Amino acid sequence: MSLPQYDHFINGTPVAPVEGGYFDTENPYTGQIWAQVARGSAADVDAAVAAAHAAFEGPWGGLTATRRGQLLRRLADLIIQHAPRLAEIEQRDNGKLSSEVVAQVRYMGDYFHYYAGLADKIESKVIPTDKPGVFTFTRYEAKGVVAIITPWNSPLTLTSWKLAPALAAGCTAVVKPSEFTSASMLEFATLFEQAGFPPGVVNVVTGFGPEVGEPLVSHPDVAHIGFTGGEAAGKRIYEAAARHLKTVTLELGGKSPNIIFDDADLDQAVKGVVSGIFAASGQSCQAGSRVLVQESIHDALIERLIAFVRTAKLGDPTQPDTQIGPIATRPQFQKILDYIQIARDEGATCVLGGKARSDLGAGQFIEPTIFTNVANHMRIAQEEVFGPVLCVIPFKDEADAIRIGNDILYGLAGAVWTRSLHRAMLVTEKLKAGTVWVNNYRATSMTTPFGGYKRSGIGRESGSDAVYEYLDTKSVWISTDLDVPNPFIRR
């Protein structure tokens, strides 16, 4: 039986790759190849950018903001309607739990509804000025064609975080999904035509970084790059964008501290730790991979945590009772095992897990793993593992917790578990991170900005802040003085 074959999506229609190549996409649970995806090249990028540029200068650019919002609303309804199908395809590609993916895709509909409402609420300013005889105001104008490059862990959600505000701002887009998880984005792209978007507003080119990503980032008609992924790739994109003076939004890695004080509700804190690191098998940029525990409750917390995690069920991610699924890609699977060995070599103690599970599916599983006796300078505490691996670090008091929490190159997220309002306010103020949760973990919303400090990225996604990543500000000066001033005198 022949496999499904996915072409690029350019100018409102599937388009075969110029060079004719395709690559396999694999189900990480079964290990089976289930589809083939177009292998793009610079020529395919040129065609997609040309379509996006023509739409921006033509039919899309000619729409009112209110009309753009109406189209986004239609799209949002279609997303909700097609959520089970889109989620099934994404889950087949990356192995996440079906329940989690369905919820994520349905929430995408809320994202697009939010930005549909925001599209015609982008208001400029009339500015009082110290110059006589002039009237001044600002205009916000769409930057143009946006390149969106997304990873394999949550491809549709992370694309929406960029695409929805970009479209609300009036931009058009070329999306390059991860080569590991391209199918769901290609299926999603067909909904734009059903919603009534002009051809070329959203285009998808699939393939590999050097063949598609690099030509897309450096293309002269691309004005802005939105990227989610690892720090190394983010640096390369930033450097390439800088050579062409393009703006960027980068959401990169994290090594987030989950800080538990001795006055916390330990049962709730344990659930927060598990949600922070073992949900999605740790394959989340905001994972709480460093748990900082006050010394007086260290042993009690570890005992409860181990007992709770032992009950987790690993297995088929399509089954509703499965709690931990496979690692999404074979390279990531090996990387996680390498880090587990690095932790052991550094002297950390593995108190739970630490092994692959070859008896499940195609064997691409790693047990939930907990390390104690971890010093914050160790690689296991400083580098992003992106897997179900937790390191536990004790601290003395508030000042010590803040010091350890900030002693990292990243600053994406963090959490505080305490009953003290004073302590919660102090630590949330002092932690150098873009998001800090108090007595919860991993909560995000379409209404709330998300992004990182330090090496965790540049710019913000979600909330009204995100729209301005895709807009340029223009100042307009109108003379109200009929008497033309002396041109040699600067007023």
JSON list of C-alpha atoms in Angstrom, two decimals, residues 60 63-80 108-122 159-160 162-171 188 191-192 194-198 201-202 467:
[
{"chain": "A", "resi": 60, "resn": "TRP", "atom": "CA", "xyz": [-4.58, 40.80, 1.79]},
{"chain": "A", "resi": 63, "resn": "LEU", "atom": "CA", "xyz": [-8.48, 44.35, 3.35]},
{"chain": "A", "resi": 64, "resn": "THR", "atom": "CA", "xyz": [-9.62, 46.41, 6.29]},
{"chain": "A", "resi": 65, "resn": "ALA", "atom": "CA", "xyz": [-8.50, 45.27, 9.73]},
{"chain": "A", "resi": 66, "resn": "THR", "atom": "CA", "xyz": [-12.11, 44.38, 10.53]},
{"chain": "A", "resi": 67, "resn": "ARG", "atom": "CA", "xyz": [-12.31, 42.13, 7.49]},
{"chain": "A", "resi": 68, "resn": "ARG", "atom": "CA", "xyz": [-9.06, 40.41, 8.48]},
{"chain": "A", "resi": 69, "resn": "GLY", "atom": "CA", "xyz": [-10.60, 39.79, 11.88]},
{"chain": "A", "resi": 70, "resn": "GLN", "atom": "CA", "xyz": [-13.68, 38.24, 10.30]},
{"chain": "A", "resi": 71, "resn": "LEU", "atom": "CA", "xyz": [-11.52, 35.79, 8.33]},
{"chain": "A", "resi": 72, "resn": "LEU", "atom": "CA", "xyz": [-9.54, 34.91, 11.45]},
{"chain": "A", "resi": 73, "resn": "ARG", "atom": "CA", "xyz": [-12.83, 34.20, 13.22]},
{"chain": "A", "resi": 74, "resn": "ARG", "atom": "CA", "xyz": [-13.90, 31.81, 10.46]},
{"chain": "A", "resi": 75, "resn": "LEU", "atom": "CA", "xyz": [-10.55, 30.08, 10.70]},
{"chain": "A", "resi": 76, "resn": "ALA", "atom": "CA", "xyz": [-10.88, 29.76, 14.49]},
{"chain": "A", "resi": 77, "resn": "ASP", "atom": "CA", "xyz": [-14.23, 27.99, 14.10]},
{"chain": "A", "resi": 78, "resn": "LEU", "atom": "CA", "xyz": [-12.76, 25.62, 11.52]},
{"chain": "A", "resi": 79, "resn": "ILE", "atom": "CA", "xyz": [-9.85, 24.80, 13.84]},
{"chain": "A", "resi": 80, "resn": "ILE", "atom": "CA", "xyz": [-12.25, 23.82, 16.61]},
{"chain": "A", "resi": 108, "resn": "MET", "atom": "CA", "xyz": [-5.67, 27.16, 19.08]},
{"chain": "A", "resi": 109, "resn": "GLY", "atom": "CA", "xyz": [-9.19, 28.14, 18.08]},
{"chain": "A", "resi": 110, "resn": "ASP", "atom": "CA", "xyz": [-9.32, 30.43, 21.11]},
{"chain": "A", "resi": 111, "resn": "TYR", "atom": "CA", "xyz": [-5.99, 31.94, 20.08]},
{"chain": "A", "resi": 112, "resn": "PHE", "atom": "CA", "xyz": [-7.29, 32.85, 16.64]},
{"chain": "A", "resi": 113, "resn": "HIS", "atom": "CA", "xyz": [-10.55, 34.17, 18.10]},
{"chain": "A", "resi": 114, "resn": "TYR", "atom": "CA", "xyz": [-8.52, 36.40, 20.45]},
{"chain": "A", "resi": 115, "resn": "TYR", "atom": "CA", "xyz": [-6.44, 37.89, 17.65]},
{"chain": "A", "resi": 116, "resn": "ALA", "atom": "CA", "xyz": [-9.49, 38.19, 15.41]},
{"chain": "A", "resi": 117, "resn": "GLY", "atom": "CA", "xyz": [-10.92, 40.53, 18.00]},
{"chain": "A", "resi": 118, "resn": "LEU", "atom": "CA", "xyz": [-7.63, 42.39, 18.35]},
{"chain": "A", "resi": 119, "resn": "ALA", "atom": "CA", "xyz": [-7.14, 42.96, 14.62]},
{"chain": "A", "resi": 120, "resn": "ASP", "atom": "CA", "xyz": [-9.09, 46.22, 14.48]},
{"chain": "A", "resi": 121, "resn": "LYS", "atom": "CA", "xyz": [-8.14, 47.37, 18.00]},
{"chain": "A", "resi": 122, "resn": "ILE", "atom": "CA", "xyz": [-4.57, 48.35, 17.09]},
{"chain": "A", "resi": 159, "resn": "THR", "atom": "CA", "xyz": [3.00, 28.08, 14.94]},
{"chain": "A", "resi": 160, "resn": "SER", "atom": "CA", "xyz": [-0.26, 29.65, 16.13]},
{"chain": "A", "resi": 162, "resn": "LYS", "atom": "CA", "xyz": [3.31, 33.47, 15.87]},
{"chain": "A", "resi": 163, "resn": "LEU", "atom": "CA", "xyz": [0.87, 33.18, 12.99]},
{"chain": "A", "resi": 164, "resn": "ALA", "atom": "CA", "xyz": [-2.27, 34.50, 14.70]},
{"chain": "A", "resi": 165, "resn": "PRO", "atom": "CA", "xyz": [-0.76, 37.85, 15.80]},
{"chain": "A", "resi": 166, "resn": "ALA", "atom": "CA", "xyz": [1.14, 38.19, 12.51]},
{"chain": "A", "resi": 167, "resn": "LEU", "atom": "CA", "xyz": [-2.08, 37.86, 10.51]},
{"chain": "A", "resi": 168, "resn": "ALA", "atom": "CA", "xyz": [-3.95, 40.19, 12.87]},
{"chain": "A", "resi": 169, "resn": "ALA", "atom": "CA", "xyz": [-1.20, 42.76, 12.25]},
{"chain": "A", "resi": 170, "resn": "GLY", "atom": "CA", "xyz": [-1.69, 42.40, 8.49]},
{"chain": "A", "resi": 171, "resn": "CYS", "atom": "CA", "xyz": [1.40, 40.37, 7.61]},
{"chain": "A", "resi": 188, "resn": "PHE", "atom": "CA", "xyz": [-3.83, 22.90, 8.88]},
{"chain": "A", "resi": 191, "resn": "LEU", "atom": "CA", "xyz": [-8.21, 25.43, 6.40]},
{"chain": "A", "resi": 192, "resn": "PHE", "atom": "CA", "xyz": [-7.13, 28.90, 5.29]},
{"chain": "A", "resi": 194, "resn": "GLN", "atom": "CA", "xyz": [-11.84, 27.00, 3.46]},
{"chain": "A", "resi": 195, "resn": "ALA", "atom": "CA", "xyz": [-12.02, 30.11, 5.65]},
{"chain": "A", "resi": 196, "resn": "GLY", "atom": "CA", "xyz": [-11.83, 32.37, 2.60]},
{"chain": "A", "resi": 197, "resn": "PHE", "atom": "CA", "xyz": [-8.31, 33.76, 2.94]},
{"chain": "A", "resi": 198, "resn": "PRO", "atom": "CA", "xyz": [-6.80, 35.07, -0.30]},
{"chain": "A", "resi": 201, "resn": "VAL", "atom": "CA", "xyz": [-1.47, 34.70, 2.74]},
{"chain": "A", "resi": 202, "resn": "VAL", "atom": "CA", "xyz": [-0.16, 31.54, 4.45]},
{"chain": "A", "resi": 467, "resn": "VAL", "atom": "CA", "xyz": [1.00, 41.92, 17.67]}
]
